[in-house]
Every structure is written in C-alpha cells, then in structure tokens.
Short mmCIF file of C-alpha atoms in Angstrom, two decimals:
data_model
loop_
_atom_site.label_atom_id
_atom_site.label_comp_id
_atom_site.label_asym_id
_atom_site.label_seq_id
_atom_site.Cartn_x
_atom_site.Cartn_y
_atom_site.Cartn_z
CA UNK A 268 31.11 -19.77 -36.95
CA UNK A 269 30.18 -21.55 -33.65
CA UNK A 270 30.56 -18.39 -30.78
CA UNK A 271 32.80 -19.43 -27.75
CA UNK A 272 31.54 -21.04 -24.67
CA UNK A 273 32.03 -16.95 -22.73
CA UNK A 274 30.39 -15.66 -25.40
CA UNK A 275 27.90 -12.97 -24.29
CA UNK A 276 25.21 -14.33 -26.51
CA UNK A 277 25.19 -17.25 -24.45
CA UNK A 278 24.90 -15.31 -21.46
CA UNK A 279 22.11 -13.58 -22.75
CA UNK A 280 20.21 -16.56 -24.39
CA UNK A 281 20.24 -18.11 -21.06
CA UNK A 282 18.09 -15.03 -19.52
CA UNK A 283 21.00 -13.29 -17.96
CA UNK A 284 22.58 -9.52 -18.58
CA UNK A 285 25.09 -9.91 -21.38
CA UNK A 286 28.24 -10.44 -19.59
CA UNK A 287 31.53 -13.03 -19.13
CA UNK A 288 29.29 -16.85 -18.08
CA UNK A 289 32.82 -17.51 -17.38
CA UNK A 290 32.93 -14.66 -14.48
CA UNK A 291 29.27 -15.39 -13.84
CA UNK A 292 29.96 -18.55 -12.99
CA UNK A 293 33.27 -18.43 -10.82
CA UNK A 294 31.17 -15.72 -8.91
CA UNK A 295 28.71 -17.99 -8.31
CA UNK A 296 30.75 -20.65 -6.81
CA UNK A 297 31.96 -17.95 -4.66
CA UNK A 298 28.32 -17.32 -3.36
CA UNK A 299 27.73 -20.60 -2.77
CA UNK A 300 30.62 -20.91 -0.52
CA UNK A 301 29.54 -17.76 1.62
CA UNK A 302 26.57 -19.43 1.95
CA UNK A 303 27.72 -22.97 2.64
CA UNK A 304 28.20 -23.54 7.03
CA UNK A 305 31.12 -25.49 6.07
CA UNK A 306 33.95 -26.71 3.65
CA UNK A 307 32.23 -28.54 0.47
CA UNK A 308 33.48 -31.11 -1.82
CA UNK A 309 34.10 -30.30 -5.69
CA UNK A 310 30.78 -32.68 -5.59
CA UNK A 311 28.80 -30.36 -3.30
CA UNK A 312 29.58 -27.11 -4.82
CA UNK A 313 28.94 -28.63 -8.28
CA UNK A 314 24.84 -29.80 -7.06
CA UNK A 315 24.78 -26.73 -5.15
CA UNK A 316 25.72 -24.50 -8.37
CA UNK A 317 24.05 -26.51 -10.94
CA UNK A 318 27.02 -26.90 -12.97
CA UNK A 319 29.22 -29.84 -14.47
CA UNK A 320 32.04 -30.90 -11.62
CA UNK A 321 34.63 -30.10 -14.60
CA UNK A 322 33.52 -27.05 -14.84
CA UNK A 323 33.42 -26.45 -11.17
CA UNK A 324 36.93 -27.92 -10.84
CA UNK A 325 38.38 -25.38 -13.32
CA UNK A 326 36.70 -22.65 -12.02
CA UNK A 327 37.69 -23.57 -8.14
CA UNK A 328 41.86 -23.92 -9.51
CA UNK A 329 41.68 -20.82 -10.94
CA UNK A 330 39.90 -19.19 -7.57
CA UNK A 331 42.45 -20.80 -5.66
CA UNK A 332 45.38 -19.55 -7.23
CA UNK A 333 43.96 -15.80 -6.36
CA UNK A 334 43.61 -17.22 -2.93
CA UNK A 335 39.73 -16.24 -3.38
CA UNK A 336 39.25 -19.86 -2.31
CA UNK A 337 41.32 -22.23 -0.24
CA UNK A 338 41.54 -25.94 0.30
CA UNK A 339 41.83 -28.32 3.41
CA UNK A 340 43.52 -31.38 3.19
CA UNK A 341 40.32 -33.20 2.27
CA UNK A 342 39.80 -31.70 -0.80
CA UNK A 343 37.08 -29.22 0.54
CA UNK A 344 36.89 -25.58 -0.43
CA UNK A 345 35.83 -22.78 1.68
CA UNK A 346 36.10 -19.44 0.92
CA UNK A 347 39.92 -17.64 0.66
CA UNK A 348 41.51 -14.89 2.59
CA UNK A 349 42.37 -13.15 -0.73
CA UNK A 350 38.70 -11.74 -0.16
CA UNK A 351 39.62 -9.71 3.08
CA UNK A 352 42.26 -7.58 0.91
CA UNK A 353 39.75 -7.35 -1.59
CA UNK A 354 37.44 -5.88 1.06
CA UNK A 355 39.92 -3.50 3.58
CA UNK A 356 38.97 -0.64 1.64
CA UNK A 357 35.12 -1.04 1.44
CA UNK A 358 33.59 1.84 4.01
CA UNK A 359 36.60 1.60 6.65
CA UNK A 360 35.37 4.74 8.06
CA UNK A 361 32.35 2.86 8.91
CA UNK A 362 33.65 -0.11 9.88
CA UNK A 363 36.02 1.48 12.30
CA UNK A 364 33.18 3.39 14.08
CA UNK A 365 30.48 0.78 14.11
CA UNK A 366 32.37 -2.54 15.23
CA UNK A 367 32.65 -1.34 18.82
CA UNK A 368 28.87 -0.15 18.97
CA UNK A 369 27.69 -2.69 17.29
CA UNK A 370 29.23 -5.11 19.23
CA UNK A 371 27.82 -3.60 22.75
CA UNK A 372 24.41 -3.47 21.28
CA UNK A 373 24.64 -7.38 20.44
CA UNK A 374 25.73 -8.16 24.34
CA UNK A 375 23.25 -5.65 25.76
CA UNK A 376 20.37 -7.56 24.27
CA UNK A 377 21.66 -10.72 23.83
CA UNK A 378 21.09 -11.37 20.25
CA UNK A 379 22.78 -10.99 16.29
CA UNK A 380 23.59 -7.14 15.47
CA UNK A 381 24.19 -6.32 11.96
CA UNK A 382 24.27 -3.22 9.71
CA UNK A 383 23.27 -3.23 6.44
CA UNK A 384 23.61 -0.54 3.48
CA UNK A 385 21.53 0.20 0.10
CA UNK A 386 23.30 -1.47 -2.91
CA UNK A 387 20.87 -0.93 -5.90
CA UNK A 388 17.89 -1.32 -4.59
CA UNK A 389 19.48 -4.10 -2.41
CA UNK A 390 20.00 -4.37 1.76
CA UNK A 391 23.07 -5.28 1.47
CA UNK A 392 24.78 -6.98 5.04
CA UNK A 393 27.68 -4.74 5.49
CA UNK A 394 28.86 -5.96 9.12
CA UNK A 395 27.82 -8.83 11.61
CA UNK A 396 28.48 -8.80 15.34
CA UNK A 397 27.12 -11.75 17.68
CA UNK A 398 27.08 -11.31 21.49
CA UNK A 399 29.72 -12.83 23.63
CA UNK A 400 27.27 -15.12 25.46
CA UNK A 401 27.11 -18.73 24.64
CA UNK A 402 23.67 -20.17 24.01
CA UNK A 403 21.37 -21.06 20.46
CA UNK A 404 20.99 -17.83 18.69
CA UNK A 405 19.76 -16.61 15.12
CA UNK A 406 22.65 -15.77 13.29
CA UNK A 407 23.72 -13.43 10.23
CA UNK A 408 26.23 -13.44 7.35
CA UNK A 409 27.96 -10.56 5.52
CA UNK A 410 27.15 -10.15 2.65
CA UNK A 411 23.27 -11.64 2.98
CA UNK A 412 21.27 -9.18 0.33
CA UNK A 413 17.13 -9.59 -0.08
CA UNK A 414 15.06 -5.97 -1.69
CA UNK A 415 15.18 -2.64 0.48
CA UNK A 416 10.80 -3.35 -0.05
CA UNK A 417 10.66 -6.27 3.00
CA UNK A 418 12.15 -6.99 5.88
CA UNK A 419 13.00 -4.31 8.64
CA UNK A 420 16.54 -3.55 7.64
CA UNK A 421 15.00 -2.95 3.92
CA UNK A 422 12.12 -0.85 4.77
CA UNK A 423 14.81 1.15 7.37
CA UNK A 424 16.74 1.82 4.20
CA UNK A 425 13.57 2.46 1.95
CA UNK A 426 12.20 5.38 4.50
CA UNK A 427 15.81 7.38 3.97
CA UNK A 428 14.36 7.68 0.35
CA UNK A 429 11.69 10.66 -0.60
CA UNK A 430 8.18 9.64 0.18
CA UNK A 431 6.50 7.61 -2.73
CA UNK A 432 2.78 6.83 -3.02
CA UNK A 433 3.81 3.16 -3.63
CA UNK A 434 5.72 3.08 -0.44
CA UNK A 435 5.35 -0.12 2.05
CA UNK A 436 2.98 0.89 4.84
CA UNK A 437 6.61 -0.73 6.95
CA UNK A 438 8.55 2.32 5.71
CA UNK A 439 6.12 5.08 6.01
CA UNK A 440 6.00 3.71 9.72
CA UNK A 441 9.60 4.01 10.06
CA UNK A 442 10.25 7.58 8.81
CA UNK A 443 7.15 7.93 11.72
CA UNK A 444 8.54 6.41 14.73
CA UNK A 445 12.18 6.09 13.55
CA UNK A 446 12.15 2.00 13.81
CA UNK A 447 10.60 -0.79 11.45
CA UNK A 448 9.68 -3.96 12.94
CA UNK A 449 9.12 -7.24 10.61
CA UNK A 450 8.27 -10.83 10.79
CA UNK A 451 8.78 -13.40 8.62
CA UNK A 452 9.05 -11.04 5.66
CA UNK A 453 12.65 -12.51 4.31
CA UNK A 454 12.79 -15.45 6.03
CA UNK A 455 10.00 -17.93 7.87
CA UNK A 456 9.92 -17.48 11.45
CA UNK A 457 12.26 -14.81 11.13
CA UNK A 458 11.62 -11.15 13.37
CA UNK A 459 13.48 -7.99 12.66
CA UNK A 460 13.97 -4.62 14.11
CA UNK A 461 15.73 -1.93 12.32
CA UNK A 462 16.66 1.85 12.83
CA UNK A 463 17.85 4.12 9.91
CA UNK A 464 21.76 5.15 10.68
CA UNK A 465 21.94 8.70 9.61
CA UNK A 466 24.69 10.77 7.98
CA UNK A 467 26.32 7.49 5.73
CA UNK A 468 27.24 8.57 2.02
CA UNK A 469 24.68 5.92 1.46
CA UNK A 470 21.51 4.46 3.08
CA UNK A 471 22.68 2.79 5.95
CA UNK A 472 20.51 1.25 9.05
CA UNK A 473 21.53 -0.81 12.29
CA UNK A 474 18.99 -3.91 12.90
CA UNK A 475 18.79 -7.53 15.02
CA UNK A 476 17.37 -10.25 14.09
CA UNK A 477 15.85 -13.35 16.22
CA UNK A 478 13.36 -16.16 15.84
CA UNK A 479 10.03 -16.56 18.06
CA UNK A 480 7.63 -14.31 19.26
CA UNK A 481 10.08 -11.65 21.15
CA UNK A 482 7.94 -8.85 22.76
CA UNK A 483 10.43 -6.67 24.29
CA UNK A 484 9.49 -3.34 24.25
CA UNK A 485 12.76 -2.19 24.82
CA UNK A 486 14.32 -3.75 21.85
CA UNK A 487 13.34 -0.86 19.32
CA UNK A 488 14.99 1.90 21.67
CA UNK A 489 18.24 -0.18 22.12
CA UNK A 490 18.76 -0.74 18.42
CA UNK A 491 17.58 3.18 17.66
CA UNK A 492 20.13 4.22 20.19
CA UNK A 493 23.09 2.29 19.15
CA UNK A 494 22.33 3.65 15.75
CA UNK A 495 22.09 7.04 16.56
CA UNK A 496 25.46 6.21 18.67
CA UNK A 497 26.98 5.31 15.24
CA UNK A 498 25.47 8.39 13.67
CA UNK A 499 26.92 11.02 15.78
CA UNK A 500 30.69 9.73 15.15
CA UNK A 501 30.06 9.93 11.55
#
C-alpha cells in the first residue's frame, strides 16, 4: 500500500524530523515571505521554496483563508495579519518594557536596535527598532535566527550559560567585559555589538548591527546601558 503524500516516512526519507511535509511545507512558504522585501508572485515563492507552483498555490489558499497570508490585487502574497494575533501573547511583558528603550537606543546612535532571545540553541530576533532618522542604514527582521555560537547577539546569549571548556573565546569575553563585539560572523560585512539583558525567564541580550568599519568607542556602553535600562524594569 502506497503511503500518502504527508506521510511521515516521506518526511523522514527526505532527511527531515518525522513530521506533517504538508505543515513543513506551508511553514516554509511562510519563511520565505518574512524573508522576501516585497509581495511575490505564486511564481516567485514557488523558485524561492523549491516546490511545484501547484503545490505552492494550494498551500498559499489554504494560508490565506487563516489570514496567515494576504493578497494584493496583483496576485502577490505577502505575509497576513493573522500572524500578529498569533504573536500578542509571545513575551508581552517584554515587549511592553523594551519598545520604548529600545527605540531611544536606535536614535541615540543612529543605527538598527534589536533584541534577541535563546530558542534552542537559536538567537532568535525577538524585536526590531530602527531610528527615526532618514538615511541608508543596515536593517533587521523579526524573527532572523543564526546559532547562539557566532555573531555578537549569539555569543551575548551563550555567556548567560555556565562556563564550558568548548566555549567561543567571543563569549568568555563577554561574561568579562559584559559586551561581545563581532564582524562578519553571520553575515559578510556585517559588525555587531551585543550586551546580555539580565533577569528574562530566558536568555535574552540587546545588540545593533551596522556595516563598515565603525570604531566608536562609545557604542558598547550605549548598547550595555540600554540593556541594563531594560533589565532593571524587569
């Protein structure tokens, strides 16, 4: 007897957890999506997920209906505000206390503020705020995730853990000084500063990101204070 197309075999044979490939792959689209700077075509999100447009077509109806996706009136998807119910109950305490702070730390230096948390083993972009000043700037998403091993908001996470003997030389600097400074480590070109934000249920840390060689000695204070800001109203 021939299994069904969401069979978890399938799943599995195709080196994934066992699991729905029907879920896997509506989740997928959705990730694509978050990731896209604009509305896609059926077309686009079909190349960009490496599935058949039937498939994609399906999967987009069904996202619609739950108003996890929406559609313009040129057939291009983006994601839905179904997501922001999904997502008014994850951390509001934190939300709540961090917007403001980390919105004055993104106009006082003039670049992308973010806080991340720890999601298994994952940094896991919790919040974005950009300053108010117009200009070219490095920007941010929710929901970006890379390992807590690399990167400053990783390694800002990793030195909230017990002290390892396999520990990146970046975290054993941070539990140090009480910042971790990257570049280039999740993305080219790339520099990060992070501070650990105290107190969370969960590894949490405040960071900014920019590209080019930015020097500022100040930086590391200004993102260590605003996170100890954050801590105290925790």
């Amino acid at each position: 007897m021939t299994a069904p197309a969401d069979s978890t075999s399938e799943a599995t044979s195709r080196g994934k957890p066992s699991g729905s490939q029907t879920l896997d792959r509506g989740l997928s689209l959705l990730e694509v999506l978050a990731a896209a700077p604009r509305p896609l075509t059926i077309a686009q999100v079909a190349e960009a997920a490496g599935l058949h447009r039937s498939i994609v077509y399906r999967l987009l109806r069904t996202l619609e209906e739950h108003r996890l996706v929406s559609r313009d009136d040129s057939d291009r998807f983006r994601l839905g505000y179904g997501l922001v119910a999904l997502t008014r109950t994850l951390d509001p305490d934190l939300r709540a206390i961090a917007t403001p702070h980390l919105r004055a730390l993104a106009d006082e230096v003039d670049l992308t503020a973010f806080l991340v948390v720890e999601e298994r083993a994952q940094c896991v972009t919790l919040m974005v705020a950009e300053p108010t000043t117009p200009g070219t700037m490095f920007t941010h998403r929710v929901g970006t995730v890379h390992p807590i091993d690399r990167g400053a908001p990783g390694l800002a996470l990793l030195a909230q853990h017990a002290p390892a003997s396999d520990d990146p030389e970046g975290a054993v600097r941070c539990r140090r000084r009480g910042w971790a400074q990257t570049n280039g480590e999740v993305l080219d070109g790339v520099q990060a500063i992070a501070a650990p934000l105290l107190g969370h249920h969960v590894p949490a840390a405040v960071a900014v990101s920019y590209v080019g060689d930015n020097t500022r000695p100040d930086l590391a204070d200004q993102v260590v204070q605003c996170a100890q800001r954050i801590a105290r109203r925790l």
